[in-house]
Amino acid sequence: MESVLLAVANVATGALFGSMLAFTAFFAPLSFKLLPEGVADRFIRDIFPIFYLYALALAGIATVATVPIRIPETIVMALVAAGFVFARYYLMPKTVLAHDERERGTPGAAEAFAHLHKRSAFLNMVQFIGTLVVLVRLAD
């Protein structure tokens, strides 16, 4: 049973890592490069909540699969999953609001958007590193 759980954890963690890499390094930047400005903003705004749910599901699967076999990895993946919940339900709505306010020319909105975007990028980086560490440790 341990080998099955380890395999499930490896697949889920690897899929999450690969998805985060592809989305962050290629998909999002190319959207802004290849799509018209208003379309790219809306597209990314619509796709992020779906991506967060997908990533949450993978992190959740990895968390559950590691519970009986690897407690440190369970903790890291649970924190990664919690990060997706935080990003989707708290950070993203605030970022969207700040973006809209910035577009309307509201004073201070550009700074608020930049701050929230930096927080989101930092959270994503921490989740990415945590996922990579777990992936490497699961390979041992």
mmCIF file with all atom_site columns, C-alpha atoms in Angstrom:
data_model
loop_
_atom_site.group_PDB
_atom_site.id
_atom_site.type_symbol
_atom_site.label_atom_id
_atom_site.label_alt_id
_atom_site.label_comp_id
_atom_site.label_asym_id
_atom_site.label_entity_id
_atom_site.label_seq_id
_atom_site.pdbx_PDB_ins_code
_atom_site.Cartn_x
_atom_site.Cartn_y
_atom_site.Cartn_z
_atom_site.occupancy
_atom_site.B_iso_or_equiv
_atom_site.pdbx_formal_charge
_atom_site.auth_seq_id
_atom_site.auth_comp_id
_atom_site.auth_asym_id
_atom_site.auth_atom_id
_atom_site.pdbx_PDB_model_num
ATOM 1   C CA . MET A 1 1   ? 0.000   0.000  0.000   1.00 0.00 ? 1   MET A CA 1
ATOM 2   C CA . GLU A 1 2   ? 2.873   2.374  0.773   1.00 0.00 ? 2   GLU A CA 1
ATOM 3   C CA . SER A 1 3   ? 4.214   2.043  -2.778  1.00 0.00 ? 3   SER A CA 1
ATOM 4   C CA . VAL A 1 4   ? 0.796   2.911  -4.238  1.00 0.00 ? 4   VAL A CA 1
ATOM 5   C CA . LEU A 1 5   ? 0.495   5.994  -2.015  1.00 0.00 ? 5   LEU A CA 1
ATOM 6   C CA . LEU A 1 6   ? 4.022   7.031  -2.921  1.00 0.00 ? 6   LEU A CA 1
ATOM 7   C CA . ALA A 1 7   ? 3.219   6.669  -6.621  1.00 0.00 ? 7   ALA A CA 1
ATOM 8   C CA . VAL A 1 8   ? 0.032   8.738  -6.253  1.00 0.00 ? 8   VAL A CA 1
ATOM 9   C CA . ALA A 1 9   ? 1.944   11.410 -4.326  1.00 0.00 ? 9   ALA A CA 1
ATOM 10  C CA . ASN A 1 10  ? 4.684   11.471 -6.965  1.00 0.00 ? 10  ASN A CA 1
ATOM 11  C CA . VAL A 1 11  ? 2.233   11.817 -9.845  1.00 0.00 ? 11  VAL A CA 1
ATOM 12  C CA . ALA A 1 12  ? 0.179   14.533 -8.138  1.00 0.00 ? 12  ALA A CA 1
ATOM 13  C CA . THR A 1 13  ? 3.239   16.478 -6.998  1.00 0.00 ? 13  THR A CA 1
ATOM 14  C CA . GLY A 1 14  ? 4.931   16.143 -10.380 1.00 0.00 ? 14  GLY A CA 1
ATOM 15  C CA . ALA A 1 15  ? 1.782   17.231 -12.206 1.00 0.00 ? 15  ALA A CA 1
ATOM 16  C CA . LEU A 1 16  ? 1.463   20.215 -9.887  1.00 0.00 ? 16  LEU A CA 1
ATOM 17  C CA . PHE A 1 17  ? 5.098   21.211 -10.322 1.00 0.00 ? 17  PHE A CA 1
ATOM 18  C CA . GLY A 1 18  ? 4.895   20.901 -14.107 1.00 0.00 ? 18  GLY A CA 1
ATOM 19  C CA . SER A 1 19  ? 1.624   22.823 -14.245 1.00 0.00 ? 19  SER A CA 1
ATOM 20  C CA . MET A 1 20  ? 2.958   25.633 -12.103 1.00 0.00 ? 20  MET A CA 1
ATOM 21  C CA . LEU A 1 21  ? 6.086   25.852 -14.241 1.00 0.00 ? 21  LEU A CA 1
ATOM 22  C CA . ALA A 1 22  ? 4.151   25.846 -17.516 1.00 0.00 ? 22  ALA A CA 1
ATOM 23  C CA . PHE A 1 23  ? 1.550   28.325 -16.329 1.00 0.00 ? 23  PHE A CA 1
ATOM 24  C CA . THR A 1 24  ? 3.987   30.769 -14.746 1.00 0.00 ? 24  THR A CA 1
ATOM 25  C CA . ALA A 1 25  ? 6.851   30.605 -17.213 1.00 0.00 ? 25  ALA A CA 1
ATOM 26  C CA . PHE A 1 26  ? 5.003   30.145 -20.491 1.00 0.00 ? 26  PHE A CA 1
ATOM 27  C CA . PHE A 1 27  ? 1.223   30.315 -20.476 1.00 0.00 ? 27  PHE A CA 1
ATOM 28  C CA . ALA A 1 28  ? 0.629   33.598 -18.627 1.00 0.00 ? 28  ALA A CA 1
ATOM 29  C CA . PRO A 1 29  ? 3.484   35.577 -20.253 1.00 0.00 ? 29  PRO A CA 1
ATOM 30  C CA . LEU A 1 30  ? 2.574   34.340 -23.732 1.00 0.00 ? 30  LEU A CA 1
ATOM 31  C CA . SER A 1 31  ? -1.046  35.317 -23.166 1.00 0.00 ? 31  SER A CA 1
ATOM 32  C CA . PHE A 1 32  ? 0.021   38.923 -22.633 1.00 0.00 ? 32  PHE A CA 1
ATOM 33  C CA . LYS A 1 33  ? 2.398   38.766 -25.582 1.00 0.00 ? 33  LYS A CA 1
ATOM 34  C CA . LEU A 1 34  ? 0.071   37.127 -28.116 1.00 0.00 ? 34  LEU A CA 1
ATOM 35  C CA . LEU A 1 35  ? -3.389  38.375 -27.151 1.00 0.00 ? 35  LEU A CA 1
ATOM 36  C CA . PRO A 1 36  ? -4.641  41.958 -27.428 1.00 0.00 ? 36  PRO A CA 1
ATOM 37  C CA . GLU A 1 37  ? -4.278  43.952 -24.188 1.00 0.00 ? 37  GLU A CA 1
ATOM 38  C CA . GLY A 1 38  ? -7.892  43.902 -23.002 1.00 0.00 ? 38  GLY A CA 1
ATOM 39  C CA . VAL A 1 39  ? -8.371  40.301 -24.070 1.00 0.00 ? 39  VAL A CA 1
ATOM 40  C CA . ALA A 1 40  ? -5.227  39.067 -22.309 1.00 0.00 ? 40  ALA A CA 1
ATOM 41  C CA . ASP A 1 41  ? -6.214  40.712 -19.020 1.00 0.00 ? 41  ASP A CA 1
ATOM 42  C CA . ARG A 1 42  ? -9.676  39.191 -19.110 1.00 0.00 ? 42  ARG A CA 1
ATOM 43  C CA . PHE A 1 43  ? -8.381  35.781 -20.190 1.00 0.00 ? 43  PHE A CA 1
ATOM 44  C CA . ILE A 1 44  ? -5.861  35.599 -17.339 1.00 0.00 ? 44  ILE A CA 1
ATOM 45  C CA . ARG A 1 45  ? -8.475  36.878 -14.885 1.00 0.00 ? 45  ARG A CA 1
ATOM 46  C CA . ASP A 1 46  ? -10.837 34.099 -15.953 1.00 0.00 ? 46  ASP A CA 1
ATOM 47  C CA . ILE A 1 47  ? -8.263  31.305 -16.072 1.00 0.00 ? 47  ILE A CA 1
ATOM 48  C CA . PHE A 1 48  ? -6.535  31.927 -12.719 1.00 0.00 ? 48  PHE A CA 1
ATOM 49  C CA . PRO A 1 49  ? -9.459  30.799 -10.523 1.00 0.00 ? 49  PRO A CA 1
ATOM 50  C CA . ILE A 1 50  ? -9.709  27.573 -12.543 1.00 0.00 ? 50  ILE A CA 1
ATOM 51  C CA . PHE A 1 51  ? -5.956  27.045 -12.296 1.00 0.00 ? 51  PHE A CA 1
ATOM 52  C CA . TYR A 1 52  ? -6.078  27.589 -8.523  1.00 0.00 ? 52  TYR A CA 1
ATOM 53  C CA . LEU A 1 53  ? -8.766  24.910 -8.153  1.00 0.00 ? 53  LEU A CA 1
ATOM 54  C CA . TYR A 1 54  ? -6.833  22.488 -10.349 1.00 0.00 ? 54  TYR A CA 1
ATOM 55  C CA . ALA A 1 55  ? -3.639  23.138 -8.372  1.00 0.00 ? 55  ALA A CA 1
ATOM 56  C CA . LEU A 1 56  ? -5.529  22.835 -5.086  1.00 0.00 ? 56  LEU A CA 1
ATOM 57  C CA . ALA A 1 57  ? -6.861  19.437 -6.173  1.00 0.00 ? 57  ALA A CA 1
ATOM 58  C CA . LEU A 1 58  ? -3.365  18.185 -7.036  1.00 0.00 ? 58  LEU A CA 1
ATOM 59  C CA . ALA A 1 59  ? -1.873  19.544 -3.811  1.00 0.00 ? 59  ALA A CA 1
ATOM 60  C CA . GLY A 1 60  ? -4.755  17.987 -1.880  1.00 0.00 ? 60  GLY A CA 1
ATOM 61  C CA . ILE A 1 61  ? -4.212  14.596 -3.499  1.00 0.00 ? 61  ILE A CA 1
ATOM 62  C CA . ALA A 1 62  ? -0.500  14.757 -2.694  1.00 0.00 ? 62  ALA A CA 1
ATOM 63  C CA . THR A 1 63  ? -1.293  15.785 0.877   1.00 0.00 ? 63  THR A CA 1
ATOM 64  C CA . VAL A 1 64  ? -3.693  12.909 1.467   1.00 0.00 ? 64  VAL A CA 1
ATOM 65  C CA . ALA A 1 65  ? -1.406  10.382 -0.220  1.00 0.00 ? 65  ALA A CA 1
ATOM 66  C CA . THR A 1 66  ? 1.569   11.330 1.948   1.00 0.00 ? 66  THR A CA 1
ATOM 67  C CA . VAL A 1 67  ? -0.227  11.336 5.327   1.00 0.00 ? 67  VAL A CA 1
ATOM 68  C CA . PRO A 1 68  ? 0.509   7.699  6.215   1.00 0.00 ? 68  PRO A CA 1
ATOM 69  C CA . ILE A 1 69  ? 4.022   7.637  4.767   1.00 0.00 ? 69  ILE A CA 1
ATOM 70  C CA . ARG A 1 70  ? 5.769   11.047 4.858   1.00 0.00 ? 70  ARG A CA 1
ATOM 71  C CA . ILE A 1 71  ? 4.662   13.572 7.491   1.00 0.00 ? 71  ILE A CA 1
ATOM 72  C CA . PRO A 1 72  ? 7.099   16.405 6.568   1.00 0.00 ? 72  PRO A CA 1
ATOM 73  C CA . GLU A 1 73  ? 5.952   16.195 2.939   1.00 0.00 ? 73  GLU A CA 1
ATOM 74  C CA . THR A 1 74  ? 2.331   16.118 4.120   1.00 0.00 ? 74  THR A CA 1
ATOM 75  C CA . ILE A 1 75  ? 2.842   19.361 6.012   1.00 0.00 ? 75  ILE A CA 1
ATOM 76  C CA . VAL A 1 76  ? 4.498   21.101 3.067   1.00 0.00 ? 76  VAL A CA 1
ATOM 77  C CA . MET A 1 77  ? 1.823   19.990 0.612   1.00 0.00 ? 77  MET A CA 1
ATOM 78  C CA . ALA A 1 78  ? -0.935  21.010 3.025   1.00 0.00 ? 78  ALA A CA 1
ATOM 79  C CA . LEU A 1 79  ? 0.642   24.465 3.210   1.00 0.00 ? 79  LEU A CA 1
ATOM 80  C CA . VAL A 1 80  ? 0.900   24.588 -0.584  1.00 0.00 ? 80  VAL A CA 1
ATOM 81  C CA . ALA A 1 81  ? -2.799  23.650 -0.807  1.00 0.00 ? 81  ALA A CA 1
ATOM 82  C CA . ALA A 1 82  ? -3.678  26.309 1.772   1.00 0.00 ? 82  ALA A CA 1
ATOM 83  C CA . GLY A 1 83  ? -1.778  28.814 -0.344  1.00 0.00 ? 83  GLY A CA 1
ATOM 84  C CA . PHE A 1 84  ? -4.024  28.062 -3.311  1.00 0.00 ? 84  PHE A CA 1
ATOM 85  C CA . VAL A 1 85  ? -7.110  28.555 -1.151  1.00 0.00 ? 85  VAL A CA 1
ATOM 86  C CA . PHE A 1 86  ? -5.706  31.872 0.116   1.00 0.00 ? 86  PHE A CA 1
ATOM 87  C CA . ALA A 1 87  ? -4.782  32.981 -3.416  1.00 0.00 ? 87  ALA A CA 1
ATOM 88  C CA . ARG A 1 88  ? -8.120  32.057 -4.972  1.00 0.00 ? 88  ARG A CA 1
ATOM 89  C CA . TYR A 1 89  ? -10.503 33.288 -2.313  1.00 0.00 ? 89  TYR A CA 1
ATOM 90  C CA . TYR A 1 90  ? -8.639  36.208 -0.760  1.00 0.00 ? 90  TYR A CA 1
ATOM 91  C CA . LEU A 1 91  ? -5.708  37.487 -2.782  1.00 0.00 ? 91  LEU A CA 1
ATOM 92  C CA . MET A 1 92  ? -7.133  37.179 -6.295  1.00 0.00 ? 92  MET A CA 1
ATOM 93  C CA . PRO A 1 93  ? -10.395 39.057 -5.603  1.00 0.00 ? 93  PRO A CA 1
ATOM 94  C CA . LYS A 1 94  ? -8.429  41.909 -4.008  1.00 0.00 ? 94  LYS A CA 1
ATOM 95  C CA . THR A 1 95  ? -5.995  41.949 -6.931  1.00 0.00 ? 95  THR A CA 1
ATOM 96  C CA . VAL A 1 96  ? -8.823  42.046 -9.488  1.00 0.00 ? 96  VAL A CA 1
ATOM 97  C CA . LEU A 1 97  ? -10.482 44.901 -7.611  1.00 0.00 ? 97  LEU A CA 1
ATOM 98  C CA . ALA A 1 98  ? -7.215  46.855 -7.454  1.00 0.00 ? 98  ALA A CA 1
ATOM 99  C CA . HIS A 1 99  ? -6.654  46.205 -11.167 1.00 0.00 ? 99  HIS A CA 1
ATOM 100 C CA . ASP A 1 100 ? -10.106 47.530 -12.016 1.00 0.00 ? 100 ASP A CA 1
ATOM 101 C CA . GLU A 1 101 ? -9.581  50.568 -9.795  1.00 0.00 ? 101 GLU A CA 1
ATOM 102 C CA . ARG A 1 102 ? -6.236  51.190 -11.458 1.00 0.00 ? 102 ARG A CA 1
ATOM 103 C CA . GLU A 1 103 ? -7.911  51.064 -14.868 1.00 0.00 ? 103 GLU A CA 1
ATOM 104 C CA . ARG A 1 104 ? -10.445 53.658 -13.660 1.00 0.00 ? 104 ARG A CA 1
ATOM 105 C CA . GLY A 1 105 ? -7.599  55.906 -12.512 1.00 0.00 ? 105 GLY A CA 1
ATOM 106 C CA . THR A 1 106 ? -8.397  55.684 -8.809  1.00 0.00 ? 106 THR A CA 1
ATOM 107 C CA . PRO A 1 107 ? -5.606  57.312 -6.772  1.00 0.00 ? 107 PRO A CA 1
ATOM 108 C CA . GLY A 1 108 ? -3.402  54.744 -5.052  1.00 0.00 ? 108 GLY A CA 1
ATOM 109 C CA . ALA A 1 109 ? -4.851  51.827 -7.002  1.00 0.00 ? 109 ALA A CA 1
ATOM 110 C CA . ALA A 1 110 ? -1.731  51.292 -9.102  1.00 0.00 ? 110 ALA A CA 1
ATOM 111 C CA . GLU A 1 111 ? 0.365   50.934 -5.967  1.00 0.00 ? 111 GLU A CA 1
ATOM 112 C CA . ALA A 1 112 ? -2.210  48.626 -4.368  1.00 0.00 ? 112 ALA A CA 1
ATOM 113 C CA . PHE A 1 113 ? -2.282  46.456 -7.484  1.00 0.00 ? 113 PHE A CA 1
ATOM 114 C CA . ALA A 1 114 ? 1.529   46.305 -7.639  1.00 0.00 ? 114 ALA A CA 1
ATOM 115 C CA . HIS A 1 115 ? 1.701   45.327 -3.962  1.00 0.00 ? 115 HIS A CA 1
ATOM 116 C CA . LEU A 1 116 ? -0.931  42.598 -4.330  1.00 0.00 ? 116 LEU A CA 1
ATOM 117 C CA . HIS A 1 117 ? 0.672   41.287 -7.505  1.00 0.00 ? 117 HIS A CA 1
ATOM 118 C CA . LYS A 1 118 ? 4.036   41.051 -5.721  1.00 0.00 ? 118 LYS A CA 1
ATOM 119 C CA . ARG A 1 119 ? 2.401   39.164 -2.841  1.00 0.00 ? 119 ARG A CA 1
ATOM 120 C CA . SER A 1 120 ? 0.801   36.779 -5.323  1.00 0.00 ? 120 SER A CA 1
ATOM 121 C CA . ALA A 1 121 ? 4.084   36.223 -7.161  1.00 0.00 ? 121 ALA A CA 1
ATOM 122 C CA . PHE A 1 122 ? 5.920   35.653 -3.867  1.00 0.00 ? 122 PHE A CA 1
ATOM 123 C CA . LEU A 1 123 ? 3.303   33.147 -2.707  1.00 0.00 ? 123 LEU A CA 1
ATOM 124 C CA . ASN A 1 124 ? 3.540   31.341 -6.039  1.00 0.00 ? 124 ASN A CA 1
ATOM 125 C CA . MET A 1 125 ? 7.331   31.190 -5.748  1.00 0.00 ? 125 MET A CA 1
ATOM 126 C CA . VAL A 1 126 ? 7.139   29.754 -2.217  1.00 0.00 ? 126 VAL A CA 1
ATOM 127 C CA . GLN A 1 127 ? 4.574   27.170 -3.356  1.00 0.00 ? 127 GLN A CA 1
ATOM 128 C CA . PHE A 1 128 ? 6.714   26.304 -6.363  1.00 0.00 ? 128 PHE A CA 1
ATOM 129 C CA . ILE A 1 129 ? 9.818   25.784 -4.227  1.00 0.00 ? 129 ILE A CA 1
ATOM 130 C CA . GLY A 1 130 ? 7.865   23.781 -1.643  1.00 0.00 ? 130 GLY A CA 1
ATOM 131 C CA . THR A 1 131 ? 6.438   21.556 -4.355  1.00 0.00 ? 131 THR A CA 1
ATOM 132 C CA . LEU A 1 132 ? 9.890   21.042 -5.871  1.00 0.00 ? 132 LEU A CA 1
ATOM 133 C CA . VAL A 1 133 ? 11.369  20.129 -2.478  1.00 0.00 ? 133 VAL A CA 1
ATOM 134 C CA . VAL A 1 134 ? 8.609   17.574 -1.902  1.00 0.00 ? 134 VAL A CA 1
ATOM 135 C CA . LEU A 1 135 ? 9.061   16.156 -5.394  1.00 0.00 ? 135 LEU A CA 1
ATOM 136 C CA . VAL A 1 136 ? 12.796  15.699 -4.813  1.00 0.00 ? 136 VAL A CA 1
ATOM 137 C CA . ARG A 1 137 ? 12.250  14.188 -1.343  1.00 0.00 ? 137 ARG A CA 1
ATOM 138 C CA . LEU A 1 138 ? 9.645   11.759 -2.671  1.00 0.00 ? 138 LEU A CA 1
ATOM 139 C CA . ALA A 1 139 ? 12.212  10.506 -5.190  1.00 0.00 ? 139 ALA A CA 1
ATOM 140 C CA . ASP A 1 140 ? 14.484  9.326  -2.347  1.00 0.00 ? 140 ASP A CA 1
#
